[in-house]
Short mmCIF file of C-alpha atoms and ligand atoms in Angstrom, two decimals:
data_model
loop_
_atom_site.label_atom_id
_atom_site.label_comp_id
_atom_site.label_asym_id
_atom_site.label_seq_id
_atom_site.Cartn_x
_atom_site.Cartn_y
_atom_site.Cartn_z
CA UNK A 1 -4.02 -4.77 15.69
CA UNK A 2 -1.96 -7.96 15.07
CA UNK A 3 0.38 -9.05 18.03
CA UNK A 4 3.92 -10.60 17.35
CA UNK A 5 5.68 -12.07 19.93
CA UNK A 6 9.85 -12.38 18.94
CA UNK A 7 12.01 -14.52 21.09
CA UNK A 8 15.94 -14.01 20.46
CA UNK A 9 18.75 -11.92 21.97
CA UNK A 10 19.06 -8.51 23.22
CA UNK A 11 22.91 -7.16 21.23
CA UNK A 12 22.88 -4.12 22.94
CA UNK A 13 24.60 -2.38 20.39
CA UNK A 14 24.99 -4.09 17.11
CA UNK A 15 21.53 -3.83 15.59
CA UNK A 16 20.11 -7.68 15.02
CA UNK A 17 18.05 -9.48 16.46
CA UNK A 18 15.27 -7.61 19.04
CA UNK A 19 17.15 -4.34 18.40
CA UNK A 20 15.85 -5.01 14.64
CA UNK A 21 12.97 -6.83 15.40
CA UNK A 22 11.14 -4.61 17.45
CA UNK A 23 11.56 -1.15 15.92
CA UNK A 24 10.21 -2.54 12.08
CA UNK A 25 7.66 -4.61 13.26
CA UNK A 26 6.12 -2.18 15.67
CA UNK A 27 6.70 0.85 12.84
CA UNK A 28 4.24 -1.75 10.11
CA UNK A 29 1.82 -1.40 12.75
CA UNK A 30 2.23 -4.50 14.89
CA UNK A 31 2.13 -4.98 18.36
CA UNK A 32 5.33 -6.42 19.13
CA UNK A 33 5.86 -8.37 22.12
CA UNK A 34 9.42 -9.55 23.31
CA UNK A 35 10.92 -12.47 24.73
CA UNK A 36 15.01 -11.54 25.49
CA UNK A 37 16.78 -15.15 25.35
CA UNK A 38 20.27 -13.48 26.37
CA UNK A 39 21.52 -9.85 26.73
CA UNK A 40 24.86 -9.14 24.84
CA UNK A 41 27.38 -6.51 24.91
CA UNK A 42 27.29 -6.46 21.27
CA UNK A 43 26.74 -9.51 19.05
CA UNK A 44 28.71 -11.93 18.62
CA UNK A 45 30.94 -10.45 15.67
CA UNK A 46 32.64 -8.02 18.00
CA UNK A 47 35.43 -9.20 20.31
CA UNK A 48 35.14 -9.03 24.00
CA UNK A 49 31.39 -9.20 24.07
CA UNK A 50 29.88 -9.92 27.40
CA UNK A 51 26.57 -12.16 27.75
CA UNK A 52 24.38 -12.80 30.36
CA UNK A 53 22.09 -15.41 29.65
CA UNK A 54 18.11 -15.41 30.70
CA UNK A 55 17.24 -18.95 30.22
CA UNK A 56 15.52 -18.99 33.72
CA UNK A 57 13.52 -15.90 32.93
CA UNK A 58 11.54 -17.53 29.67
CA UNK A 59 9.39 -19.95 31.88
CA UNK A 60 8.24 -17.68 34.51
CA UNK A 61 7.57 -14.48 31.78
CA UNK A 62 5.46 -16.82 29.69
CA UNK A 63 3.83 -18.34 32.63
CA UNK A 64 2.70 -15.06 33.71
CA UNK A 65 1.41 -14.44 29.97
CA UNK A 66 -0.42 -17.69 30.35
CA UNK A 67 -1.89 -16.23 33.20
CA UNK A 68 -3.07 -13.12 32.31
CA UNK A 69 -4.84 -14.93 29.16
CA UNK A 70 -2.30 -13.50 26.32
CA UNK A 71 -2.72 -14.27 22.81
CA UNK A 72 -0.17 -13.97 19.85
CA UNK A 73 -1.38 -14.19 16.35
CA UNK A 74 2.10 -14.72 15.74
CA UNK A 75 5.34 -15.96 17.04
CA UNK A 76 8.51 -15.63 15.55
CA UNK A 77 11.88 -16.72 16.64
CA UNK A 78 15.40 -15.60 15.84
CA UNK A 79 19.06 -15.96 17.39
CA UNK A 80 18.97 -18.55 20.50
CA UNK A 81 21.59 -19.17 22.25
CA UNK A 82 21.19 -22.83 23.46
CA UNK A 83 19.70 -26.11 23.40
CA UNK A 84 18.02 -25.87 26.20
CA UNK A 85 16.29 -22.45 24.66
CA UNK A 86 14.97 -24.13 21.43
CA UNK A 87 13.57 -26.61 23.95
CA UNK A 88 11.90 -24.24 25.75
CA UNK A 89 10.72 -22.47 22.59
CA UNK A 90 9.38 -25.76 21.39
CA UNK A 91 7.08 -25.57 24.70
CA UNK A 92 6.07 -21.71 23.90
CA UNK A 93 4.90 -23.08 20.91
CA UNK A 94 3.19 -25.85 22.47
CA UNK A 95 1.71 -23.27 25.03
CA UNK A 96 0.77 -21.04 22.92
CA UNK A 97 0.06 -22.03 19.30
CA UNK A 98 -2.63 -22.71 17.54
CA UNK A 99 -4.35 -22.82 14.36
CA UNK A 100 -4.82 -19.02 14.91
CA UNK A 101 -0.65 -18.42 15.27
CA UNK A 102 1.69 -18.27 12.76
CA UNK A 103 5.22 -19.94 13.62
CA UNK A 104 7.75 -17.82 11.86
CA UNK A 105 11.27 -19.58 12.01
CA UNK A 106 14.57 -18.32 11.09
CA UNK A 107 16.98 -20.92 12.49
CA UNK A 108 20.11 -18.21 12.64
CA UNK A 109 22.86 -19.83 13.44
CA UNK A 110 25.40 -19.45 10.30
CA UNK A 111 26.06 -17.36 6.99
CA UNK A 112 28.48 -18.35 4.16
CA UNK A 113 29.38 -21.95 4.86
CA UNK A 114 30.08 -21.45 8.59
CA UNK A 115 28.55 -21.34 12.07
CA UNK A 116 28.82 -18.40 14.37
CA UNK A 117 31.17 -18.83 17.06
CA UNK A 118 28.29 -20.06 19.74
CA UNK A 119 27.53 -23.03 17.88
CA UNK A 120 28.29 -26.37 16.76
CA UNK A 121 26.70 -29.50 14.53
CA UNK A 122 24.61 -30.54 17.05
CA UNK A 123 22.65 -27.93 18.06
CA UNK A 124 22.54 -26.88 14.09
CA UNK A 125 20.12 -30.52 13.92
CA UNK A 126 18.51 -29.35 17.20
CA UNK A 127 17.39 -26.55 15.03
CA UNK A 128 16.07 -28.63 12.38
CA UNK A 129 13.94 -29.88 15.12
CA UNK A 130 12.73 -26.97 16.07
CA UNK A 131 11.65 -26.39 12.35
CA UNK A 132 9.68 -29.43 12.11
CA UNK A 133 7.51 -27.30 14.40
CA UNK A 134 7.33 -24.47 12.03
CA UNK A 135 4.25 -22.84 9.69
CA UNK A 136 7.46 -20.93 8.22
CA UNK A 137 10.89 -21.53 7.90
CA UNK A 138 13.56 -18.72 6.62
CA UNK A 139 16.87 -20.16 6.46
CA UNK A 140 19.88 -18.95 4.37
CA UNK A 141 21.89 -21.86 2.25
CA UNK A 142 24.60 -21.89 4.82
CA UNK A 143 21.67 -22.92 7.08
CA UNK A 144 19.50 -25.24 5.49
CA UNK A 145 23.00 -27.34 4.84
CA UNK A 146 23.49 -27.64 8.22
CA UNK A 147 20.53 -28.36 9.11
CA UNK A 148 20.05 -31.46 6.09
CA UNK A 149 23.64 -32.57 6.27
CA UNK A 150 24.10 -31.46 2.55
CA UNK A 151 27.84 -29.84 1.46
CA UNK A 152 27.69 -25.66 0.95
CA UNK A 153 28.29 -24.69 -2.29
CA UNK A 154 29.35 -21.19 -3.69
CA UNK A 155 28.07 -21.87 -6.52
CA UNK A 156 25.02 -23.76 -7.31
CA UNK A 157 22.13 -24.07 -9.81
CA UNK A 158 18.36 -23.97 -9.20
CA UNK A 159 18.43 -27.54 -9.00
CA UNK A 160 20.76 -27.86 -5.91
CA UNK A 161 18.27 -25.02 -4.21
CA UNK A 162 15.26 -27.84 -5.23
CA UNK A 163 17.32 -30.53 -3.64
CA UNK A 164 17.81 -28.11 -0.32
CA UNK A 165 14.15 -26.91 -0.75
CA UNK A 166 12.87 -31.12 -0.76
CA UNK A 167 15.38 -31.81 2.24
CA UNK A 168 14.07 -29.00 4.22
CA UNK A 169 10.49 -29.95 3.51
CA UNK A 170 10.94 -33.45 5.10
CA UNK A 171 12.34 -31.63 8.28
CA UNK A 172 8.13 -31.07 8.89
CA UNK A 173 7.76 -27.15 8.43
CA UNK A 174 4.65 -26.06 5.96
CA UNK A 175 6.62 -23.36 3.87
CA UNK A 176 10.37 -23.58 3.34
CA UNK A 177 12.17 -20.51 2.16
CA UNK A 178 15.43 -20.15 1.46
CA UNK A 179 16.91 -16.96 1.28
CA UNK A 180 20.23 -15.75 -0.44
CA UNK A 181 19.02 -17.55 -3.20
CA UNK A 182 20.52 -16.64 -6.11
CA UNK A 183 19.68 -17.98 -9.68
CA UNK A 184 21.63 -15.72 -12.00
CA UNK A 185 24.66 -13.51 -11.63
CA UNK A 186 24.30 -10.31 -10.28
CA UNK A 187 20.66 -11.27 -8.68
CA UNK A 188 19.42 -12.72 -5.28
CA UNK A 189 16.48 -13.11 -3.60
CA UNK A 190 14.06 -15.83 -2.14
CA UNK A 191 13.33 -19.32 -3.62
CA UNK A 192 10.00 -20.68 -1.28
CA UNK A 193 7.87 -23.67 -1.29
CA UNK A 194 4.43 -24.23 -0.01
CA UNK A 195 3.86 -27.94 1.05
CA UNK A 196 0.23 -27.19 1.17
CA UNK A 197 -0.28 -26.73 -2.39
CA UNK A 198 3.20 -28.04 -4.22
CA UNK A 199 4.36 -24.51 -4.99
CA UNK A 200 7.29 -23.36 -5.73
CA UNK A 201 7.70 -19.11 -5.32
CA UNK A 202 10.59 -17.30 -6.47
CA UNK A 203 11.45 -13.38 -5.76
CA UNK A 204 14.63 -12.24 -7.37
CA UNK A 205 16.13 -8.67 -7.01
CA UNK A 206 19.28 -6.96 -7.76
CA UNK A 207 22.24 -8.14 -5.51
CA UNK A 208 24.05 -5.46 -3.93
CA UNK A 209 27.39 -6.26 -2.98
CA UNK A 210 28.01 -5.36 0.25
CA UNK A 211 27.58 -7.73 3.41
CA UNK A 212 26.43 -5.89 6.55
CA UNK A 213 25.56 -8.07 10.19
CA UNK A 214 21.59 -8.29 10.74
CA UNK A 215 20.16 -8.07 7.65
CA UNK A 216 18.88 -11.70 8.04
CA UNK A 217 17.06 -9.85 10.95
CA UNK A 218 15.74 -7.02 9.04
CA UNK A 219 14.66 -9.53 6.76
CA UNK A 220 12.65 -11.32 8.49
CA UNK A 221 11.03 -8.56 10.88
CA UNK A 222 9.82 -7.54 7.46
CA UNK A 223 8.24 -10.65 6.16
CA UNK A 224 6.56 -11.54 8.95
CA UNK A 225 5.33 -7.71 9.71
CA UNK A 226 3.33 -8.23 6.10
CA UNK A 227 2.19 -11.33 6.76
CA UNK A 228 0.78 -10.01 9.82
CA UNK A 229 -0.41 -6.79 7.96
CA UNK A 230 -2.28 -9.44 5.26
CA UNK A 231 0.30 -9.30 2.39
CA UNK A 232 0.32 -12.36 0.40
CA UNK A 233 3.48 -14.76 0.88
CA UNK A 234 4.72 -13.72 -2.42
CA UNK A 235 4.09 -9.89 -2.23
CA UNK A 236 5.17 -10.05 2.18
CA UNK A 237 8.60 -11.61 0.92
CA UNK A 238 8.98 -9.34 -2.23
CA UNK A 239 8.56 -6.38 -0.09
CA UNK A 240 10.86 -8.40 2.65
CA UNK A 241 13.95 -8.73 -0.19
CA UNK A 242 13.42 -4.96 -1.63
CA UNK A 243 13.82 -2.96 1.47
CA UNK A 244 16.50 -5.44 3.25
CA UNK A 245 18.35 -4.58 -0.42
CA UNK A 246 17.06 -0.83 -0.15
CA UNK A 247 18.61 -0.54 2.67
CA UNK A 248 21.79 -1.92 2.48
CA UNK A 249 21.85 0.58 -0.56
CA UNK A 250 21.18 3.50 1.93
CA UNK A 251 24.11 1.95 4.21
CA UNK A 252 26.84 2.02 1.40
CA UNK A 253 25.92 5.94 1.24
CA UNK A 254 27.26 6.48 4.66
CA UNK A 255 30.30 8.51 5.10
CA UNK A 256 31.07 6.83 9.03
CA UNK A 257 31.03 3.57 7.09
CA UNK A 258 28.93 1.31 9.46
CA UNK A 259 30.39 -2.34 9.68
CA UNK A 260 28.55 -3.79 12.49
CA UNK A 261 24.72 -3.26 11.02
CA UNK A 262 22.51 -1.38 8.20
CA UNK A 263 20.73 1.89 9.10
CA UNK A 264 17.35 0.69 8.29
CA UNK A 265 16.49 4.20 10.27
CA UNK A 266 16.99 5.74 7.84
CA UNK A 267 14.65 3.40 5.14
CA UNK A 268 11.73 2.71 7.70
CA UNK A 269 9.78 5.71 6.79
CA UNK A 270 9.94 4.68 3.06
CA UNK A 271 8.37 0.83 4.31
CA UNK A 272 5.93 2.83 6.07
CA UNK A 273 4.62 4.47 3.16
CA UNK A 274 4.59 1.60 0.64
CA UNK A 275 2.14 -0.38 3.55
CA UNK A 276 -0.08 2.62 3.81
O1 LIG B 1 22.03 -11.37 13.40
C1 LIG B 1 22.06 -12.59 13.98
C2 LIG B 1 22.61 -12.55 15.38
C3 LIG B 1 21.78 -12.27 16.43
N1 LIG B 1 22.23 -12.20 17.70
C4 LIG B 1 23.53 -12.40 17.98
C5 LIG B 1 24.43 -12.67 16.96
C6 LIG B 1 23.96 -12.79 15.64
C7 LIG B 1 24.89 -13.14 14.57
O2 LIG B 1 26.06 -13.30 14.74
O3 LIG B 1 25.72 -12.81 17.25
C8 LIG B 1 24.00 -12.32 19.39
#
């Protein structure tokens, strides 16, 4: 069995980030190991939230790893809360990556043209740092603008996605993908390219219209579960950008109205099948 280890936040209630991460990766069959950066209240949409951070917890939980020999054949990271954090998550990497360990980025940090409230320019380029150190890179538009100093746009052609696709490139990661990619009306999806071989992949699905908190999360839990489960890039983000839509579709269906995540509960057993 495959073993993913996901660094990012603990949003108590809220499902994102580990609370997302954990449940699908472990249900495709992965062993999923976690690293909590910071336990929240809720996430950072709600008011009032409380945080304690666990920045002086990463060293000494990895150094016992180190210790006790542990290998990942994957590490991917999410929400962190700091500089200081990507820095140390730059040194996990360092610690323990390899040609045998996929580095899965997705720099979160912002969604339609504007950071969340923990976060400012600065630590938006700190990111792209941390990308450089990247196999795989998952950033929405609102991110990958940030993170190459080029304006958001609303609305855009494939072109400007190219342009965003080149920029992100020269930041150092192997595979850029953008997601929330949209090429014609009424679609979304992924727009990807592969530095290794020049290659450009596309995955475009119905757009639903609804937005729901953590489905960047679900997301990528999903994509990198497949790649981990031997799916192809195309076929791991295909199935990635079907159930995140899948399940926002299952969402709009319930009566309590959930505004604070999607009930991908409810659409796991469905991902389940289509891996078996
Ligand atoms: O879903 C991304 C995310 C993760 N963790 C926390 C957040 C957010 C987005 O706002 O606030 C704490």
């Amino acid at each position: 069995m495959k073993r993913i280890l996901t660094i990012q936040d603990i949003s108590c209630l809220g499902k994102c980030s580990t609370t997302v991460a954990l449940p699908i990766i472990s249900a495709m069959g992965v062993e999923t190991v976690i690293l909590p950066t910071a336990v929240l209240s809720t996430h950072t949409m709600f008011k009032n939230f409380t945080v304690k951070d666990l920045t002086d917890q990463l060293i000494p939980i990895t150094d016992h790893w180190k210790s006790e020999g542990v290998k990942f054949d994957a590490i991917y990271t999410g929400y962190l809360g700091s500089a200081e954090e990507i820095d140390i998550a730059k040194r996990i990497f360092d610690e323990f990556g390899g040609d045998d360990t996929l580095i899965f980025i997705d720099p979160v940090m912002a969604d339609n043209g504007k950071l969340y409230p923990a976060f400012d320019e600065a630590y938006a380029k700190l990111n792209a740092g941390l990308c450089g150190k990247a196999d795989i890179i998952v950033p929405n538009i609102t991110e990958a603008c940030f993170m190459t100093d080029t304006e958001y746009k609303e609305e855009y052609d494939e072109d400007y996605i190219k342009e965003l696709l080149a920029k992100l490139n020269k930041l150092g990661a192997k595979i850029s993908v953008i997601t929330g990619a949209s090429l014609s009306s009424g679609k979304t999806g992924v727009y990807g390219y592969d530095s290794s071989t020049g290659e450009y992949f596309i995955y475009q699905n119905d757009r639903v219209d609804a937005t729901y908190h953590g489905t960047g999360d679900v997301f990528a839990s999903v994509s990198v579960g497949a790649l981990m489960r031997g799916l192809s890039l195309k076929d791991a983000f295909a199935l990635a950008a079907d159930y995140t839509a899948d399940t926002i579709r299952e969402t709009l269906k319930n009566p309590e109205k959930p505004w604070y995540g999607v009930d991908f509960e409810a659409t796991l057993p469905g991902l389940i099948k289509k891996l078996n």
